[in-house]
Short mmCIF file of C-alpha atoms in Angstrom, two decimals:
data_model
loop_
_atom_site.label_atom_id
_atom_site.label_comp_id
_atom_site.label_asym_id
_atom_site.label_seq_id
_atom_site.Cartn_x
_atom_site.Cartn_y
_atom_site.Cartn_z
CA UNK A 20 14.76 70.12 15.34
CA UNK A 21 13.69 68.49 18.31
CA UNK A 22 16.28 66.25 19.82
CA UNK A 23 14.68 63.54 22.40
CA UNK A 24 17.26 61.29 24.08
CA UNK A 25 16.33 57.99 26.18
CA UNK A 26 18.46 57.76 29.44
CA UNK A 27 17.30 54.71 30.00
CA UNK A 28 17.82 53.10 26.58
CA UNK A 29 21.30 50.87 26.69
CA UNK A 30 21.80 52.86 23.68
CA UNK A 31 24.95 55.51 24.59
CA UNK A 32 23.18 59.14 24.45
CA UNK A 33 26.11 59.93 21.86
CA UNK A 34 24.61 57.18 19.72
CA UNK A 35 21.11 58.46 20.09
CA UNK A 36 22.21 61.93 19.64
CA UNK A 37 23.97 60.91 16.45
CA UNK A 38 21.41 59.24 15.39
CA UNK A 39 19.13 61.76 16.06
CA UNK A 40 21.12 64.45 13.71
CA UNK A 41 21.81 62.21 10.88
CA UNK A 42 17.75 61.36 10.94
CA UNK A 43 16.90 65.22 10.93
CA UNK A 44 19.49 65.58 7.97
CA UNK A 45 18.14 63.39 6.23
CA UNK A 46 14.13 64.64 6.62
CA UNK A 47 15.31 68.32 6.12
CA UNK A 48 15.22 69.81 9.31
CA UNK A 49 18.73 70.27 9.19
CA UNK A 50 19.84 71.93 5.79
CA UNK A 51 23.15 71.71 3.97
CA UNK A 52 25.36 74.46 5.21
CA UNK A 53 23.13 74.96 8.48
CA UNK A 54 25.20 75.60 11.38
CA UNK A 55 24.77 73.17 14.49
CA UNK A 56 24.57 75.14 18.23
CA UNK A 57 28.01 74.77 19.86
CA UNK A 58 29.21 72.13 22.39
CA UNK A 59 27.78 73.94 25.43
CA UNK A 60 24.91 74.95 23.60
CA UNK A 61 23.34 71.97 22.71
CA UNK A 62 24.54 70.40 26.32
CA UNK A 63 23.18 72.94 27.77
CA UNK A 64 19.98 72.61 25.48
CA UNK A 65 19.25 68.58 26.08
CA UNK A 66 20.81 68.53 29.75
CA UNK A 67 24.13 66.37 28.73
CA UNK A 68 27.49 66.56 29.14
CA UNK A 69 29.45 68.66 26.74
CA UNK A 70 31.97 65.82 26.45
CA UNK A 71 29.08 63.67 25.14
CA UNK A 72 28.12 66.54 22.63
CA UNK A 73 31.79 66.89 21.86
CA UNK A 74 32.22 62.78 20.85
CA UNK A 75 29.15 63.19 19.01
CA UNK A 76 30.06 65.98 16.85
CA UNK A 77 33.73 64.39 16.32
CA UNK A 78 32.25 60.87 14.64
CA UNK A 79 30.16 63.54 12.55
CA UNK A 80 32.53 64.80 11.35
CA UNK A 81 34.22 61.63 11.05
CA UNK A 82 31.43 60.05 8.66
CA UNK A 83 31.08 63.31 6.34
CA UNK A 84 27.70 64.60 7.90
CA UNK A 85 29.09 67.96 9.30
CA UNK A 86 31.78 70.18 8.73
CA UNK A 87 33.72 71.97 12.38
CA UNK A 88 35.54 74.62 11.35
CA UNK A 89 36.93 77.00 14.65
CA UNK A 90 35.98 79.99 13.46
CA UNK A 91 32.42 79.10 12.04
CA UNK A 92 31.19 75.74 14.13
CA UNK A 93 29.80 73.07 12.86
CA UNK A 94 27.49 72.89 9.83
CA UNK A 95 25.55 70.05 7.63
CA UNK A 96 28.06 68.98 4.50
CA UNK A 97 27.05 69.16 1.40
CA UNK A 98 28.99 65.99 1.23
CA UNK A 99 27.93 62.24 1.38
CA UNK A 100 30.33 59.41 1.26
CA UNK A 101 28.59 56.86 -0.85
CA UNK A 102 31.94 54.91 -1.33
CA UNK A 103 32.24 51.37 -0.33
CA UNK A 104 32.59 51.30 3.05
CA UNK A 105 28.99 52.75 4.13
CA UNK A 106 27.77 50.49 1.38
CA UNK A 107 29.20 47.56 3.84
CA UNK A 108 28.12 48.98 6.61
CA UNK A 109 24.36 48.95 4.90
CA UNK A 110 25.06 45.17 4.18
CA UNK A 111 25.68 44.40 7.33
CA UNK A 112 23.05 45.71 8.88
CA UNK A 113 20.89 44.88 6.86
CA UNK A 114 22.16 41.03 7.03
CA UNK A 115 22.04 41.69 10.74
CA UNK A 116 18.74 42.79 10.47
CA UNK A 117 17.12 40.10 7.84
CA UNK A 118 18.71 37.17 9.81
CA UNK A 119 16.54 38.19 13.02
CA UNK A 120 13.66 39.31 11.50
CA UNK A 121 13.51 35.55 9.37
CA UNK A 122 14.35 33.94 13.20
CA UNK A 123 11.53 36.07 13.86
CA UNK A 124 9.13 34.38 11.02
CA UNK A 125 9.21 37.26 9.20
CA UNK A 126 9.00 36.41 5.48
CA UNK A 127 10.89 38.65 2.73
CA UNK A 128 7.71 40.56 1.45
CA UNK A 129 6.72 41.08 5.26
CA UNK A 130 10.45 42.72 5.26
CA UNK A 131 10.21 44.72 1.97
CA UNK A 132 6.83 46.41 3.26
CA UNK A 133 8.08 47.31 6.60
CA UNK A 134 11.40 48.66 5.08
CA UNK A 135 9.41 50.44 2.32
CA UNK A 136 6.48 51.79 5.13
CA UNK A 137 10.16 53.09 7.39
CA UNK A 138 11.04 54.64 4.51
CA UNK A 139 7.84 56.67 3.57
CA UNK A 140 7.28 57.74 7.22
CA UNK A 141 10.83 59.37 6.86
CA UNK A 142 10.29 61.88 4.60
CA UNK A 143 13.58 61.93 2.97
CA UNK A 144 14.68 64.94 1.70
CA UNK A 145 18.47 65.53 1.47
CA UNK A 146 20.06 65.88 -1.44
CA UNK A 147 23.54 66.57 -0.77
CA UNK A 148 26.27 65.48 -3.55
CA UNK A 149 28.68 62.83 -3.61
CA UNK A 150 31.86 62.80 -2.20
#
C-alpha cells in the first residue's frame, strides 16, 4: 500500500495517515490479520515523526481497525464496530455533507450518483465481522 500524505493540506498528517489505512482496509490492500510496519518503520518509510505514527496507530486501535499487541505489532482486526455510535458519526457527516452540497445547488439525485460513483471507484472489499 502506497501511503501519500499532503504537507500542505490543513488536514493533520495523522488524519491523512488514518485515513489513508482505513481506505486501504477497506479496498483490500491491507488484509485482516496483516501486520502494519512498526512506529519507526513506517516514520521512517513516509518521512514523519514517529510520534505522529504513534497517535495514528493509537485512534486505530481506538476505533477497532487494528489490533497492537507488544509482542506481535499491529495488525488489521477482524473486527468492525457497527454499533451506534459510528452509525452517528455516518449521520453526521453525511448531514454535514448534504447541507453543503444542497448550499451548493446540488440536488439529491446529483448526490446519490456522486456517492454511488465514490463508492464504485473504491473497490470495497473487506469483509471483516461484527463486533
Amino acid at each position: 500500500m502506497i501511503i501519500k500524505l499532503d504537507t500542505t493540506s490543513a488536514t493533520p498528517i495523522y488524519v491523512q495517515l488514518r485515513n489513508q489505512i482505513v481506505m486501504g482496509i477497506g479496498r483490500g490492500e491491507l488484509k485482516i490479520g496483516e501486520g502494519l510496519p512498526t512506529v519507526r518503520q513506517m516514520a521512517e518509510d513516509i518521512g514523519i515523526n514517529t510520534m505522529t505514527v504513534n497517535k495514528t496507530y493509537a485512534i486505530l486501535k481506538q476505533e477497532g481497525y487494528i489490533e497492537i499487541d507488544r509482542r506481535h505489532g499491529a495488525k488489521v482486526s477482524p473486527k468492525v464496530d457497527l454499533s451506534g455510535r459510528f452509525r452517528e458519526k455516518v449521520e453526521i457527516e453525511l448531514t454535514l455533507l448534504i447541507a453543503e452540497s444542497s448550499l451548493k445547488g446540488m440536488n439529491r439525485d446529483d448526490f446519490m450518483k456522486v456517492c454511488a460513483d465514490v463508492y464504485s471507484k473504491l473497490n470495497l472489499s473487506y469483509s471483516g465481522g461484527t463486533a
